[in-house]
Amino acid sequence: MAGKLYLCATPIGNLEDITLRVLRTLKEADLIAAEDTRNSIKLLNHFDIRVPMTSYHEFNKIEKAYQLLQKLQEGKNIALITDAGTPGISDPGEELVRICCEAGIEVNALPGAAACVTALTVSALSTRRFAFEAFLPRDKKKRGNILQELKNETRTIVIYEAPHHLLHTLEELYQVLGNRKISVCRELTKKHEEILRMSLEEAVDYYKVQEARGEFVLVVEGKSYDDIEEENRQKWTTMDLQEHMNLYESKGISRKEAMKQVAKDRGISKRDVYHQLLNH
């Protein structure tokens, strides 16, 4: 029988956040695939886990995935761990999962810590809908395209960032998104954890004088529907009223319905539209 792949979430800081199920699975696995064996050995030693370990990371994620697949097909059970958090989230583990699923290998997720969810829950921003962007691309063109997409994103936005890029990213977000609310989450669950809830403008000013240290998760307020409606109204009001009417009537919409839609677009009453057309 084929073995199983276990996606084992590890702590993002505090070692007490590991689950009993993950500990048991790590001890019972035939092999542990780790993003950085030098980092993960500290975790395994802390919990006295003596299972053989192999590296699985961004630079060998395809070639090594097929090597691990062969071991799974031979009946070995493999536990996949990342440096911190849940494997497969902004992590090369997603490739191993895809390859295993295509080959018919059973994959089990053992839930636990994830920095994006942890930051979101303490952000004091809306948690009902959110867009997870992980690390923004370093490529200037790709980065610019994503920032433009986020400009009109109404969901709460979650972004990972390293300390040496933090100020630049905050400045870009402020420039493109405007002065939104943001929670800057630093060193989550660790000794020096810090949550700063402020505006993007305040965050930029703060980190111009304060050195950024540790790993960061940025949780940014989504664009409000009121702002979107106001922008739409401003866009329509730059168009001549008769042109606005012609736009709808050319689509076969009746004059009455066209007036109703124009009034809605421009944030005025249908009576106002009627009178303005009379006086045109």
XYZ file of C-alpha atoms in Angstrom:
280
model
C 0.000 0.000 0.000
C 1.099 3.560 -0.706
C 2.063 5.816 2.139
C 0.451 9.136 3.064
C 1.666 12.714 2.984
C 0.963 14.698 6.154
C 1.045 18.507 6.054
C 2.106 19.395 9.585
C 1.654 22.985 10.771
C 4.480 24.101 13.053
C 4.625 27.119 15.409
C 5.249 30.560 13.925
C 7.075 31.541 17.097
C 5.921 30.115 20.413
C 6.723 26.386 20.489
C 3.690 25.714 22.708
C 1.449 26.382 19.695
C 2.214 22.994 18.139
C -0.685 20.520 18.321
C -0.653 17.098 19.947
C -1.680 15.556 16.623
C 1.287 17.115 14.813
C 3.683 15.880 17.515
C 2.334 12.344 17.273
C 2.481 12.366 13.466
C 6.054 13.662 13.393
C 7.142 10.896 15.782
C 5.354 8.182 13.776
C 6.406 9.305 10.274
C 9.031 7.401 8.309
C 10.533 10.641 7.005
C 10.203 14.369 7.672
C 10.606 16.745 4.717
C 11.627 20.181 6.000
C 12.135 23.525 4.281
C 15.362 24.152 6.228
C 16.702 21.176 8.140
C 19.042 23.412 10.178
C 16.060 25.367 11.441
C 13.704 22.424 11.910
C 16.218 20.328 13.888
C 15.775 22.798 16.757
C 12.044 22.082 16.842
C 12.526 18.320 16.592
C 15.192 18.294 19.300
C 12.965 20.357 21.596
C 10.262 17.676 21.397
C 12.742 14.757 21.299
C 11.739 13.632 17.793
C 14.394 11.393 16.175
C 12.848 10.711 12.756
C 15.134 11.027 9.679
C 14.849 14.389 7.939
C 15.410 15.572 4.347
C 15.353 19.042 2.780
C 12.484 20.204 0.574
C 12.629 23.855 -0.424
C 12.021 26.409 -3.186
C 15.116 25.446 -5.174
C 14.472 21.683 -5.342
C 10.682 21.650 -5.094
C 9.990 19.824 -8.380
C 12.893 17.368 -8.596
C 12.682 16.513 -4.888
C 8.904 16.199 -5.028
C 9.210 13.268 -7.429
C 11.822 11.641 -5.175
C 9.440 11.964 -2.229
C 6.590 10.663 -4.384
C 8.580 7.501 -5.085
C 9.068 6.918 -1.352
C 5.343 7.441 -0.776
C 4.534 4.950 -3.523
C 6.851 2.475 -1.775
C 4.681 2.759 1.344
C 6.576 5.373 3.369
C 4.630 7.980 5.353
C 6.105 11.469 5.009
C 5.469 14.518 7.203
C 6.015 17.870 5.493
C 6.953 20.887 7.625
C 7.912 24.429 6.767
C 10.164 26.805 8.718
C 7.122 28.224 10.483
C 3.391 27.870 10.021
C 1.326 25.785 7.618
C 2.960 23.988 4.664
C 1.596 25.038 1.284
C 0.760 28.608 2.332
C 3.218 30.863 0.449
C 5.434 27.806 0.466
C 6.896 25.252 -2.016
C 4.795 22.541 -0.364
C 1.960 23.401 -2.750
C 3.928 21.728 -5.565
C 4.410 18.520 -3.580
C 0.701 18.446 -2.766
C -0.206 18.886 -6.441
C 2.161 16.153 -7.596
C 0.980 13.726 -4.906
C -2.686 14.351 -5.651
C -2.118 13.811 -9.380
C -0.463 10.485 -8.530
C -3.315 9.389 -6.285
C -1.393 9.709 -3.004
C -3.532 10.542 0.023
C -2.734 13.956 1.519
C -3.791 14.871 5.057
C -3.696 18.416 6.477
C -2.932 18.797 10.184
C -4.057 22.345 10.977
C -2.234 24.740 13.219
C -0.551 28.126 13.209
C -0.607 30.401 10.142
C 0.810 33.916 10.350
C -1.752 35.366 7.913
C -4.753 34.203 9.961
C -3.113 35.084 13.286
C -2.464 38.653 12.098
C -5.938 39.003 10.632
C -7.656 38.028 13.870
C -5.808 40.664 15.928
C -5.929 43.408 13.290
C -9.264 44.914 14.409
C -10.169 45.084 10.707
C -12.900 43.153 8.898
C -12.232 39.398 8.891
C -15.277 38.236 6.894
C -13.485 38.537 3.544
C -9.768 38.879 2.973
C -7.207 38.733 0.165
C -3.912 37.043 0.992
C -0.998 38.329 -1.105
C 1.945 36.804 0.851
C 5.172 38.551 -0.258
C 4.694 41.061 -3.078
C 6.924 40.281 -6.108
C 10.284 42.030 -6.199
C 9.991 42.435 -9.985
C 8.983 46.068 -10.506
C 6.439 45.452 -13.275
C 4.711 42.515 -11.586
C 4.684 44.366 -8.284
C 3.153 47.450 -9.889
C 0.435 45.380 -11.555
C -0.539 43.708 -8.283
C -0.606 47.015 -6.414
C -2.937 48.430 -9.063
C -5.219 45.397 -8.635
C -5.241 45.969 -4.869
C -6.190 49.630 -5.352
C -9.869 48.663 -5.755
C -9.807 45.550 -3.541
C -12.716 45.731 -1.087
C -11.538 42.783 1.014
C -9.056 43.168 3.861
C -5.536 42.672 2.443
C -2.844 40.556 4.139
C 0.807 40.936 3.064
C 4.057 39.443 4.385
C 7.179 41.599 4.480
C 10.807 41.397 5.588
C 12.247 44.185 7.770
C 14.665 45.560 5.148
C 11.818 46.073 2.640
C 9.153 47.248 5.094
C 9.380 51.038 4.707
C 9.471 50.879 0.903
C 6.407 48.631 0.848
C 4.504 50.897 3.257
C 5.335 53.920 1.087
C 4.091 52.125 -2.039
C 0.877 51.026 -0.338
C 0.237 54.586 0.865
C 0.915 56.014 -2.588
C -1.335 53.545 -4.440
C -4.090 52.736 -1.929
C -4.349 56.057 -0.129
C -4.483 56.568 3.612
C -6.130 53.301 4.696
C -6.151 51.739 8.147
C -3.379 49.208 8.715
C -2.283 46.798 11.434
C 1.464 46.231 11.397
C 2.053 42.880 13.116
C 5.633 42.137 14.131
C 7.146 38.918 15.498
C 3.780 37.232 16.045
C 3.612 34.875 19.074
C 7.266 35.605 19.908
C 8.775 37.385 22.900
C 8.846 40.787 21.183
C 5.438 40.565 19.491
C 4.040 43.986 18.606
C 0.761 45.035 16.972
C 0.543 48.622 15.733
C -2.887 49.778 14.555
C -2.687 53.057 12.662
C -3.096 54.658 9.243
C -0.736 53.988 6.345
C 0.503 57.576 6.554
C 1.292 57.128 10.255
C 3.020 53.803 9.556
C 5.275 55.416 6.934
C 6.198 58.252 9.313
C 6.823 55.796 12.171
C 9.214 53.544 10.250
C 11.131 56.484 8.810
C 12.536 56.977 12.327
C 12.036 53.522 13.850
C 14.278 50.667 12.697
C 12.266 47.686 11.448
C 13.239 44.434 13.158
C 11.762 40.969 12.879
C 9.219 39.483 10.489
C 6.118 41.489 9.575
C 2.545 40.792 8.528
C 0.655 43.821 7.192
C -3.139 43.807 7.395
C -4.615 46.624 5.313
C -8.198 47.865 5.202
C -10.027 47.154 1.954
C -11.514 49.932 -0.127
C -14.950 50.970 1.136
C -18.005 50.699 -1.100
C -18.800 54.336 -0.280
C -15.476 55.385 -1.801
C -16.149 53.292 -4.894
C -19.603 54.807 -5.340
C -18.196 58.308 -4.913
C -15.503 57.659 -7.533
C -18.129 56.299 -9.916
C -20.288 59.394 -9.389
C -17.322 61.652 -10.084
C -16.549 59.693 -13.248
C -20.112 60.043 -14.554
C -20.398 63.735 -13.719
C -17.491 64.501 -16.071
C -19.741 63.270 -18.906
C -22.362 65.544 -20.448
C -25.861 64.578 -19.215
C -27.231 64.052 -22.734
C -24.235 61.874 -23.610
C -24.940 59.860 -20.484
C -28.556 59.376 -21.599
C -27.466 58.447 -25.140
C -25.160 55.794 -23.695
C -28.120 53.873 -22.257
C -30.664 54.631 -24.960
C -28.229 53.352 -27.615
C -28.462 49.960 -25.865
C -32.223 49.858 -26.433
C -33.149 50.957 -22.909
C -36.317 53.050 -22.702
C -35.988 56.764 -21.999
C -37.690 56.332 -18.616
C -35.315 53.545 -17.532
C -32.321 55.443 -18.933
C -33.237 58.478 -16.818
C -33.534 56.232 -13.776
C -30.082 54.704 -14.364
C -28.473 58.089 -15.070
C -29.917 59.454 -11.823
C -28.465 56.474 -9.922
C -25.045 56.841 -11.576
C -24.811 60.538 -10.782
C -26.290 60.363 -7.282
C -29.168 62.710 -8.079
C -32.949 62.348 -8.366
C -34.748 61.393 -11.583
C -36.586 64.718 -11.345
C -33.220 66.528 -11.473
C -32.260 64.584 -14.587
C -35.586 65.489 -16.214
C -35.238 69.214 -15.481
C -31.601 69.330 -16.609
C -32.531 67.683 -19.910
C -35.357 70.202 -20.414
C -32.943 73.074 -19.881
C -30.172 71.511 -21.965
